Short mmCIF file of C-alpha atoms and ligand atoms in Angstrom, two decimals:
data_model
loop_
_atom_site.label_atom_id
_atom_site.label_comp_id
_atom_site.label_asym_id
_atom_site.label_seq_id
_atom_site.Cartn_x
_atom_site.Cartn_y
_atom_site.Cartn_z
CA MET J 1 -71.45 -18.60 7.53
CA PRO J 2 -69.87 -15.37 6.25
CA LYS J 3 -66.53 -14.34 7.68
CA ARG J 4 -65.73 -10.97 9.24
CA ILE J 5 -62.54 -9.36 7.97
CA LEU J 6 -60.95 -6.37 9.70
CA HIS J 7 -58.80 -4.07 7.60
CA ILE J 8 -56.53 -1.71 9.51
CA ASP J 9 -54.66 1.18 7.90
CA MET J 10 -52.43 3.56 9.85
CA ASP J 11 -53.24 7.24 9.30
CA ALA J 12 -50.52 9.19 7.44
CA PHE J 13 -48.13 6.57 8.80
CA PHE J 14 -44.65 8.06 8.30
CA ALA J 15 -45.79 11.58 9.21
CA SER J 16 -47.63 10.28 12.30
CA VAL J 17 -44.58 8.32 13.48
CA GLU J 18 -42.41 11.43 13.08
CA ALA J 19 -44.91 13.51 15.09
CA ALA J 20 -45.02 10.81 17.79
CA ARG J 21 -41.21 10.92 18.01
CA ASN J 22 -41.14 14.70 18.21
CA PRO J 23 -44.21 16.27 19.89
CA ALA J 24 -43.20 19.71 18.54
CA LEU J 25 -44.35 18.47 15.11
CA ARG J 26 -47.88 17.53 16.27
CA GLY J 27 -50.73 19.40 14.65
CA LYS J 28 -48.40 20.94 12.06
CA PRO J 29 -48.44 20.52 8.28
CA LEU J 30 -45.74 17.85 8.08
CA ILE J 31 -44.45 16.49 4.79
CA VAL J 32 -42.18 13.45 4.87
CA GLY J 33 -40.29 12.63 1.72
CA GLY J 34 -37.33 13.43 -0.43
CA ASN J 35 -35.09 16.37 -0.80
CA ALA J 36 -37.11 19.56 -1.16
CA ASP J 37 -34.51 20.98 -3.52
CA ASP J 38 -34.71 18.03 -5.87
CA ALA J 39 -37.36 18.44 -8.54
CA ARG J 40 -37.71 14.67 -8.91
CA SER J 41 -38.40 13.92 -5.23
CA VAL J 42 -41.92 13.02 -4.19
CA VAL J 43 -43.95 13.11 -0.97
CA SER J 44 -43.94 9.79 0.91
CA SER J 45 -46.42 10.81 3.56
CA ALA J 46 -48.24 14.02 4.52
CA SER J 47 -49.97 14.79 7.81
CA TYR J 48 -53.68 15.60 7.64
CA GLU J 49 -52.84 19.23 8.39
CA ALA J 50 -50.66 19.24 5.24
CA ARG J 51 -53.38 17.50 3.22
CA ARG J 52 -55.63 20.50 3.80
CA TYR J 53 -53.32 22.37 1.44
CA GLY J 54 -53.96 19.75 -1.24
CA ILE J 55 -50.74 17.85 -0.57
CA HIS J 56 -50.83 14.09 -1.03
CA SER J 57 -48.32 11.24 -1.30
CA ALA J 58 -46.50 10.80 -4.62
CA MET J 59 -46.82 14.53 -5.32
CA PRO J 60 -43.52 16.19 -6.29
CA ILE J 61 -41.92 17.85 -3.23
CA ALA J 62 -41.42 21.04 -5.23
CA ARG J 63 -45.17 21.31 -5.81
CA ALA J 64 -45.92 20.55 -2.14
CA ARG J 65 -43.58 23.39 -1.18
CA LYS J 66 -45.49 25.80 -3.42
CA LEU J 67 -48.84 24.72 -1.94
CA CYS J 68 -47.61 25.00 1.64
CA PRO J 69 -44.43 27.12 1.92
CA HIS J 70 -44.57 27.14 5.72
CA GLY J 71 -44.93 23.34 5.93
CA ILE J 72 -42.34 21.26 7.76
CA PHE J 73 -40.44 19.16 5.24
CA MET J 74 -38.55 16.11 6.53
CA ARG J 75 -36.61 13.26 5.03
CA CYS J 76 -37.71 9.70 5.86
CA SER J 77 -36.17 8.12 8.97
CA HIS J 78 -34.48 4.91 8.01
CA GLY J 79 -35.71 1.76 9.79
CA VAL J 80 -38.03 3.48 12.26
CA TYR J 81 -41.26 2.83 10.35
CA GLY J 82 -40.51 -0.87 9.92
CA GLU J 83 -39.87 -1.24 13.66
CA THR J 84 -43.12 0.57 14.50
CA SER J 85 -44.97 -1.66 12.03
CA ARG J 86 -43.64 -4.82 13.72
CA ARG J 87 -44.68 -3.56 17.18
CA ILE J 88 -48.20 -2.83 15.86
CA GLN J 89 -48.32 -6.34 14.39
CA VAL J 90 -47.66 -7.74 17.88
CA ILE J 91 -50.69 -5.80 19.21
CA LEU J 92 -52.85 -7.10 16.34
CA GLU J 93 -51.75 -10.68 17.00
CA THR J 94 -53.27 -10.51 20.47
CA THR J 95 -56.74 -10.33 18.88
CA THR J 96 -56.49 -13.17 16.33
CA PRO J 97 -53.81 -15.52 14.98
CA ILE J 98 -55.21 -15.11 11.46
CA ILE J 99 -53.48 -11.95 10.37
CA GLN J 100 -51.65 -10.86 7.25
CA MET J 101 -49.71 -7.63 6.92
CA ALA J 102 -50.62 -6.18 3.51
CA SER J 103 -47.93 -3.51 3.56
CA ILE J 104 -45.83 -1.64 6.09
CA ASP J 105 -48.94 0.15 7.45
CA GLU J 106 -51.88 -2.06 6.50
CA ALA J 107 -53.11 -5.46 7.65
CA ASN J 108 -56.05 -7.81 7.22
CA LEU J 109 -57.34 -9.81 10.20
CA ASP J 110 -59.88 -12.62 10.16
CA ILE J 111 -61.77 -11.77 13.35
CA THR J 112 -64.69 -14.17 12.79
CA GLY J 113 -63.76 -16.24 15.85
CA SER J 114 -62.66 -13.33 18.06
CA ILE J 115 -65.62 -10.93 17.98
CA HIS J 116 -67.51 -12.65 20.80
CA LEU J 117 -64.43 -12.36 23.06
CA TYR J 118 -64.69 -8.58 22.85
CA GLY J 119 -68.47 -8.35 22.94
CA GLY J 120 -68.80 -6.98 19.41
CA GLU J 121 -66.97 -5.58 16.40
CA ALA J 122 -66.99 -1.98 17.62
CA THR J 123 -65.40 -2.87 20.97
CA LEU J 124 -62.79 -5.05 19.24
CA ALA J 125 -61.91 -2.16 16.89
CA LYS J 126 -61.78 0.24 19.84
CA TYR J 127 -59.48 -2.12 21.74
CA ILE J 128 -57.01 -2.13 18.82
CA LYS J 129 -57.19 1.62 18.25
CA ASP J 130 -56.70 2.41 21.96
CA ALA J 131 -53.80 -0.04 22.31
CA ILE J 132 -51.96 1.53 19.35
CA VAL J 133 -52.57 5.08 20.58
CA GLU J 134 -51.37 4.16 24.05
CA GLN J 135 -48.22 2.41 22.87
CA GLU J 136 -47.26 4.32 19.71
CA HIS J 137 -49.16 7.62 20.04
CA ILE J 138 -50.50 7.31 16.49
CA THR J 139 -54.00 6.74 15.13
CA CYS J 140 -55.35 4.22 12.68
CA THR J 141 -58.55 3.57 10.76
CA ILE J 142 -60.43 0.28 10.79
CA GLY J 143 -62.94 -1.13 8.30
CA ILE J 144 -64.80 -4.39 8.87
CA ALA J 145 -66.76 -6.35 6.25
CA SER J 146 -67.33 -9.84 4.91
CA ASN J 147 -64.31 -9.63 2.59
CA LYS J 148 -60.93 -7.86 2.35
CA MET J 149 -61.89 -5.58 -0.54
CA VAL J 150 -65.02 -4.10 1.06
CA ALA J 151 -63.23 -3.81 4.44
CA LYS J 152 -60.45 -1.78 2.77
CA VAL J 153 -62.89 0.52 0.98
CA ALA J 154 -64.79 0.97 4.26
CA ALA J 155 -61.55 2.01 5.99
CA ASN J 156 -60.71 4.44 3.18
CA GLU J 157 -64.16 6.02 3.57
CA CYS J 158 -63.74 6.88 7.25
CA LYS J 159 -60.10 8.08 7.47
CA PRO J 160 -58.53 9.35 9.64
CA ASP J 161 -59.06 7.80 13.09
CA GLY J 162 -62.24 6.14 11.87
CA PHE J 163 -64.23 2.95 12.21
CA LEU J 164 -66.81 1.62 9.78
CA SER J 165 -68.44 -1.79 9.67
CA ILE J 166 -70.42 -2.98 6.65
CA ALA J 167 -72.95 -5.67 7.55
CA TYR J 168 -73.11 -8.89 5.54
CA GLY J 169 -75.51 -8.31 2.68
CA ASP J 170 -74.96 -4.55 2.59
CA GLU J 171 -71.72 -4.65 0.57
CA ARG J 172 -73.27 -3.80 -2.78
CA ALA J 173 -75.43 -0.97 -1.44
CA PHE J 174 -72.43 0.49 0.41
CA LEU J 175 -70.26 0.59 -2.73
CA ALA J 176 -72.98 1.68 -5.18
CA PRO J 177 -72.79 5.48 -4.74
CA LEU J 178 -68.98 5.65 -4.60
CA PRO J 179 -66.89 6.92 -7.53
CA VAL J 180 -65.32 4.00 -9.47
CA GLY J 181 -61.83 5.21 -8.49
CA LYS J 182 -62.55 4.12 -4.90
CA LEU J 183 -62.43 0.43 -5.87
CA PRO J 184 -59.04 -1.16 -5.17
CA GLY J 185 -57.27 -1.82 -8.45
CA VAL J 186 -58.90 1.08 -10.29
CA GLY J 187 -55.94 3.36 -10.93
CA PRO J 188 -56.01 6.68 -12.79
CA HIS J 189 -55.79 4.97 -16.21
CA THR J 190 -58.63 2.55 -15.64
CA ARG J 191 -60.71 5.28 -14.04
CA GLU J 192 -60.24 7.49 -17.07
CA ALA J 193 -61.15 4.64 -19.42
CA LEU J 194 -64.31 3.95 -17.40
CA GLU J 195 -65.26 7.62 -17.22
CA ASN J 196 -64.88 7.85 -20.99
CA LEU J 197 -67.61 5.20 -21.16
CA GLY J 198 -69.76 7.36 -18.89
CA ILE J 199 -69.17 5.07 -15.90
CA MET J 200 -68.68 7.35 -12.92
CA THR J 201 -70.04 5.35 -9.97
CA VAL J 202 -69.70 1.77 -8.78
CA LYS J 203 -73.44 1.34 -9.35
CA GLN J 204 -73.01 2.29 -13.02
CA LEU J 205 -70.04 -0.06 -13.29
CA ALA J 206 -72.08 -2.98 -11.93
CA ALA J 207 -74.68 -2.41 -14.68
CA VAL J 208 -72.23 -2.47 -17.63
CA PRO J 209 -72.49 -5.54 -19.87
CA ALA J 210 -69.28 -7.60 -19.56
CA PRO J 211 -68.39 -7.57 -23.30
CA ARG J 212 -68.49 -3.76 -23.38
CA LEU J 213 -66.13 -3.56 -20.41
CA GLU J 214 -63.83 -6.25 -21.82
CA ARG J 215 -63.24 -4.18 -24.96
CA VAL J 216 -61.83 -1.38 -22.82
CA VAL J 217 -59.94 -3.04 -19.97
CA GLY J 218 -59.46 -6.63 -21.16
CA GLU J 219 -61.21 -9.83 -20.16
CA GLN J 220 -59.45 -10.45 -16.85
CA ALA J 221 -59.77 -6.92 -15.51
CA ALA J 222 -63.41 -6.73 -16.63
CA GLU J 223 -64.25 -9.85 -14.67
CA SER J 224 -62.58 -8.65 -11.47
CA LEU J 225 -64.08 -5.16 -11.81
CA LEU J 226 -67.59 -6.55 -12.18
CA ARG J 227 -67.10 -8.79 -9.14
CA ALA J 228 -65.78 -5.88 -7.08
CA ALA J 229 -68.64 -3.63 -8.20
CA VAL J 230 -71.19 -5.94 -6.58
CA GLY J 231 -69.13 -6.26 -3.39
CA VAL J 232 -67.66 -9.70 -4.01
CA GLY J 233 -64.07 -10.23 -2.85
CA SER J 234 -61.71 -12.67 -1.20
CA ASP J 235 -62.20 -13.41 2.50
CA THR J 236 -59.03 -15.51 2.80
CA VAL J 237 -56.47 -14.12 5.22
CA ALA J 238 -53.29 -16.15 4.87
CA ALA J 239 -52.16 -16.73 8.44
CA HIS J 240 -48.48 -16.31 7.75
CA GLY J 241 -45.95 -13.57 7.17
CA PRO J 242 -44.33 -12.59 3.92
CA PRO J 243 -42.99 -15.49 1.82
CA LYS J 244 -39.47 -16.70 2.66
CA SER J 245 -38.28 -16.46 -0.91
CA VAL J 246 -39.28 -15.83 -4.51
CA SER J 247 -37.69 -17.99 -7.18
CA ARG J 248 -37.85 -19.03 -10.80
CA GLU J 249 -35.89 -21.54 -12.81
CA THR J 250 -35.83 -22.98 -16.26
CA THR J 251 -34.41 -26.14 -17.84
CA PHE J 252 -32.88 -25.81 -21.28
CA LYS J 253 -34.07 -28.09 -24.06
CA ALA J 254 -30.43 -28.92 -24.76
CA ASP J 255 -27.52 -28.35 -22.33
CA LEU J 256 -25.75 -25.06 -23.07
CA ALA J 257 -22.09 -24.11 -22.83
CA ASP J 258 -22.25 -20.53 -24.07
CA TRP J 259 -22.87 -18.08 -21.21
CA ARG J 260 -23.64 -15.33 -23.73
CA VAL J 261 -26.84 -17.31 -24.30
CA ILE J 262 -27.35 -18.34 -20.67
CA GLU J 263 -26.96 -14.91 -19.04
CA PRO J 264 -29.94 -13.23 -20.76
CA VAL J 265 -32.12 -16.16 -19.66
CA VAL J 266 -31.00 -15.62 -16.05
CA PHE J 267 -31.77 -11.90 -16.32
CA ARG J 268 -35.22 -12.76 -17.65
CA LEU J 269 -35.87 -15.00 -14.64
CA ALA J 270 -34.63 -12.19 -12.37
CA GLU J 271 -37.11 -9.82 -14.00
CA HIS J 272 -39.97 -12.20 -13.23
CA CYS J 273 -38.84 -12.55 -9.61
CA ALA J 274 -38.42 -8.79 -9.14
CA HIS J 275 -41.88 -8.18 -10.63
CA THR J 276 -43.37 -10.66 -8.12
CA LEU J 277 -41.52 -8.91 -5.28
CA ARG J 278 -42.89 -5.51 -6.23
CA MET J 279 -46.44 -6.84 -6.66
CA ASP J 280 -46.26 -8.31 -3.14
CA GLY J 281 -44.74 -5.14 -1.63
CA LEU J 282 -41.52 -6.95 -0.73
CA GLU J 283 -37.78 -6.42 -1.01
CA ALA J 284 -34.95 -8.98 -1.05
CA LYS J 285 -31.51 -8.82 0.49
CA ARG J 286 -30.06 -12.11 -0.72
CA ILE J 287 -29.67 -13.00 -4.41
CA THR J 288 -28.91 -16.61 -5.35
CA LEU J 289 -27.95 -17.98 -8.75
CA LYS J 290 -28.64 -21.69 -9.13
CA THR J 291 -26.93 -23.73 -11.81
CA ARG J 292 -27.39 -27.40 -12.63
CA TYR J 293 -24.73 -28.80 -14.91
CA SER J 294 -24.99 -31.56 -17.50
CA ASP J 295 -23.73 -34.11 -14.92
CA PHE J 296 -26.70 -33.14 -12.68
CA GLN J 297 -24.45 -31.46 -10.09
CA THR J 298 -26.30 -28.46 -8.72
CA LYS J 299 -24.46 -25.41 -7.38
CA SER J 300 -25.78 -22.24 -5.76
CA PHE J 301 -23.94 -18.94 -5.67
CA ALA J 302 -25.25 -16.19 -3.44
CA LYS J 303 -24.65 -12.54 -2.70
CA THR J 304 -26.07 -10.58 0.22
CA LEU J 305 -26.72 -6.92 -0.51
CA ALA J 306 -26.06 -4.05 1.88
CA ASP J 307 -29.66 -2.85 1.43
CA PRO J 308 -32.77 -4.79 0.42
CA THR J 309 -34.08 -4.06 -3.07
CA ALA J 310 -36.94 -4.77 -5.45
CA LEU J 311 -35.23 -3.26 -8.46
CA ASP J 312 -34.27 -5.39 -11.47
CA THR J 313 -31.09 -3.38 -11.93
CA ASP J 314 -29.77 -4.13 -8.40
CA ILE J 315 -30.62 -7.81 -8.74
CA MET J 316 -29.02 -8.07 -12.18
CA ALA J 317 -25.87 -6.34 -10.91
CA ALA J 318 -25.59 -8.97 -8.14
CA LEU J 319 -26.11 -11.79 -10.63
CA HIS J 320 -23.45 -10.28 -12.85
CA GLU J 321 -20.97 -10.66 -9.98
CA LEU J 322 -22.01 -14.29 -9.50
CA PHE J 323 -21.62 -15.39 -13.13
CA PRO J 324 -17.80 -15.91 -13.02
CA LYS J 325 -18.26 -18.39 -10.14
CA ALA J 326 -20.85 -20.36 -12.09
CA LYS J 327 -18.72 -20.27 -15.23
CA ALA J 328 -15.62 -21.50 -13.39
CA ARG J 329 -16.88 -25.06 -13.61
CA ARG J 330 -16.39 -25.58 -17.30
CA ALA J 331 -19.39 -27.81 -17.85
CA ARG J 332 -22.50 -27.51 -19.94
CA VAL J 333 -25.49 -26.03 -18.15
CA ARG J 334 -28.76 -27.90 -17.90
CA LEU J 335 -30.76 -25.58 -15.67
CA VAL J 336 -30.52 -22.06 -14.28
CA GLY J 337 -32.53 -20.44 -11.52
CA VAL J 338 -32.78 -17.20 -9.59
CA ASN J 339 -33.80 -17.10 -5.93
CA LEU J 340 -34.46 -13.93 -3.95
CA SER J 341 -34.53 -14.37 -0.16
CA ALA J 342 -34.09 -12.52 3.13
CA LEU J 343 -37.35 -10.78 2.22
CA SER J 344 -38.85 -7.82 4.05
CA TRP J 345 -41.66 -5.36 3.47
CA ASN J 346 -40.78 -2.75 0.92
CA GLN J 347 -39.47 0.40 2.54
CA HIS J 348 -38.08 1.57 -0.72
CA GLN J 349 -40.16 4.68 -0.90
CA MET J 350 -38.13 5.90 2.04
CA ARG J 351 -34.77 4.86 0.77
CA LEU J 352 -35.54 6.20 -2.67
CA PHE J 353 -34.37 9.55 -1.50
CA GLU J 354 -31.16 8.31 0.01
CA ARG J 355 -30.29 6.65 -3.23
CA GLU J 356 -31.56 9.08 -5.74
CA HIS J 357 -29.88 7.42 -8.68
CA ASN J 358 -32.59 4.80 -8.34
CA ASP J 359 -35.36 7.32 -8.63
CA LYS J 360 -35.79 7.18 -12.36
CA TRP J 361 -35.54 3.39 -12.30
CA GLU J 362 -38.23 3.19 -9.63
CA ARG J 363 -40.52 5.27 -11.80
CA LEU J 364 -39.69 3.24 -14.88
CA PHE J 365 -40.57 0.04 -13.04
CA GLU J 366 -43.84 1.52 -11.82
CA THR J 367 -44.73 2.16 -15.43
CA VAL J 368 -43.48 -1.26 -16.49
CA ASP J 369 -45.47 -3.01 -13.76
CA ALA J 370 -48.59 -1.03 -14.65
CA MET J 371 -48.26 -2.01 -18.30
CA ARG J 372 -47.71 -5.64 -17.35
CA GLY J 373 -50.84 -5.48 -15.22
CA LYS J 374 -52.76 -4.35 -18.26
CA LEU J 375 -51.08 -6.23 -21.10
CA GLY J 376 -49.47 -9.24 -19.42
CA PHE J 377 -45.90 -9.88 -18.27
CA ASP J 378 -44.43 -10.42 -21.73
CA ALA J 379 -45.56 -6.99 -22.91
CA VAL J 380 -42.44 -5.37 -21.45
CA HIS J 381 -38.86 -6.50 -21.08
CA ILE J 382 -35.95 -4.41 -20.04
CA GLY J 383 -32.45 -4.20 -21.42
CA LYS J 384 -30.46 -7.34 -21.09
CA ALA J 385 -33.38 -9.63 -20.55
CA LEU J 386 -34.61 -8.94 -24.07
CA ASN J 387 -32.62 -11.80 -25.54
CA GLY J 388 -33.79 -14.15 -22.81
CA ALA J 389 -37.36 -13.59 -23.84
CA SER J 390 -36.78 -14.89 -27.32
CA GLN J 391 -34.36 -17.63 -26.27
CA LYS J 392 -36.44 -19.41 -23.74
CA LYS J 393 -39.66 -19.01 -21.87
CA PRO J 394 -39.40 -19.66 -18.14
CA SER J 395 -40.77 -23.10 -17.37
CA THR J 396 -42.32 -22.23 -14.05
MG1 MG S 401 -51.94 4.31 5.64
#
């Protein structure tokens, strides 16, 4: 029996929360993001009134200001969005225990067993929407389908304050007329590559022979694109929160004494962990360096950061501070590992603007992650981890 998956996405989340906190902002073109005077700052969230001027998230603030000079420009409020998100999660948990937050303002719920309690999908969706409006004074959009991917596309198609349910069996027909860029995972680069092949709609994508697509986007991406194009997707909602930790370790072929060789390997492991964090939309506050010595004694050295991070540079800086402790025991090293814990949902887009020195790094890592998505993890290494790549491949 097919499952029913509900995808919920808050409308213009940061901007809506700001307007809920300050009613004077309601109905106004509101742009939440970085410093308007800084050419590198980008829009984190724009109200629907601001979107009418062509403003969208990730657009440079300077450009948004040109498009809408009378708009209200605000910096992100630290912590507030995360707290709102957790309160919304509590509301969602009253409808089903099978729920997974997908980001700070999106969640997937397996409502297969709950629909009959509410007398139908539409009443269940209305219950959630009303409860959030009543408690938080903000709106959301809900899509329901037999898998997470189609439910998300359905929600995107009826924003803001919308509800759309795609019946089992109708997935393919629903997606067919949409532009290919509407499929999750089709970013600007892939879209351009597809359009160059004359593939504009999902229907056209579904009809492309696999080998032709593979030549352009690679074997893996081709397979997932062709599955998505016919409406096939995962219906598994992991009924737990974000993972407790992300870790990687490697055992050396021969025990090592020279930390000039060991350190780059640790940095390489940190890069893998940070990449995983960013892919899962998470940040870590606690960085742990694990070392097993030749006598099989295992020691862990940890540092807790003031702010959570998903940036390689922050994590490597913490590890750098931990190295002297690990070196103090003058023994050969058999194994090293990196563990990132105290994880939370990434709110970095907000803090980006408070810590602008990270801005260019954030953008670099976006590019790096995009390239890894296309070419595989080993396509890109940064700085100090370069040596680690040639020394030793992570064993996990
Ligand atoms: Mg949203």
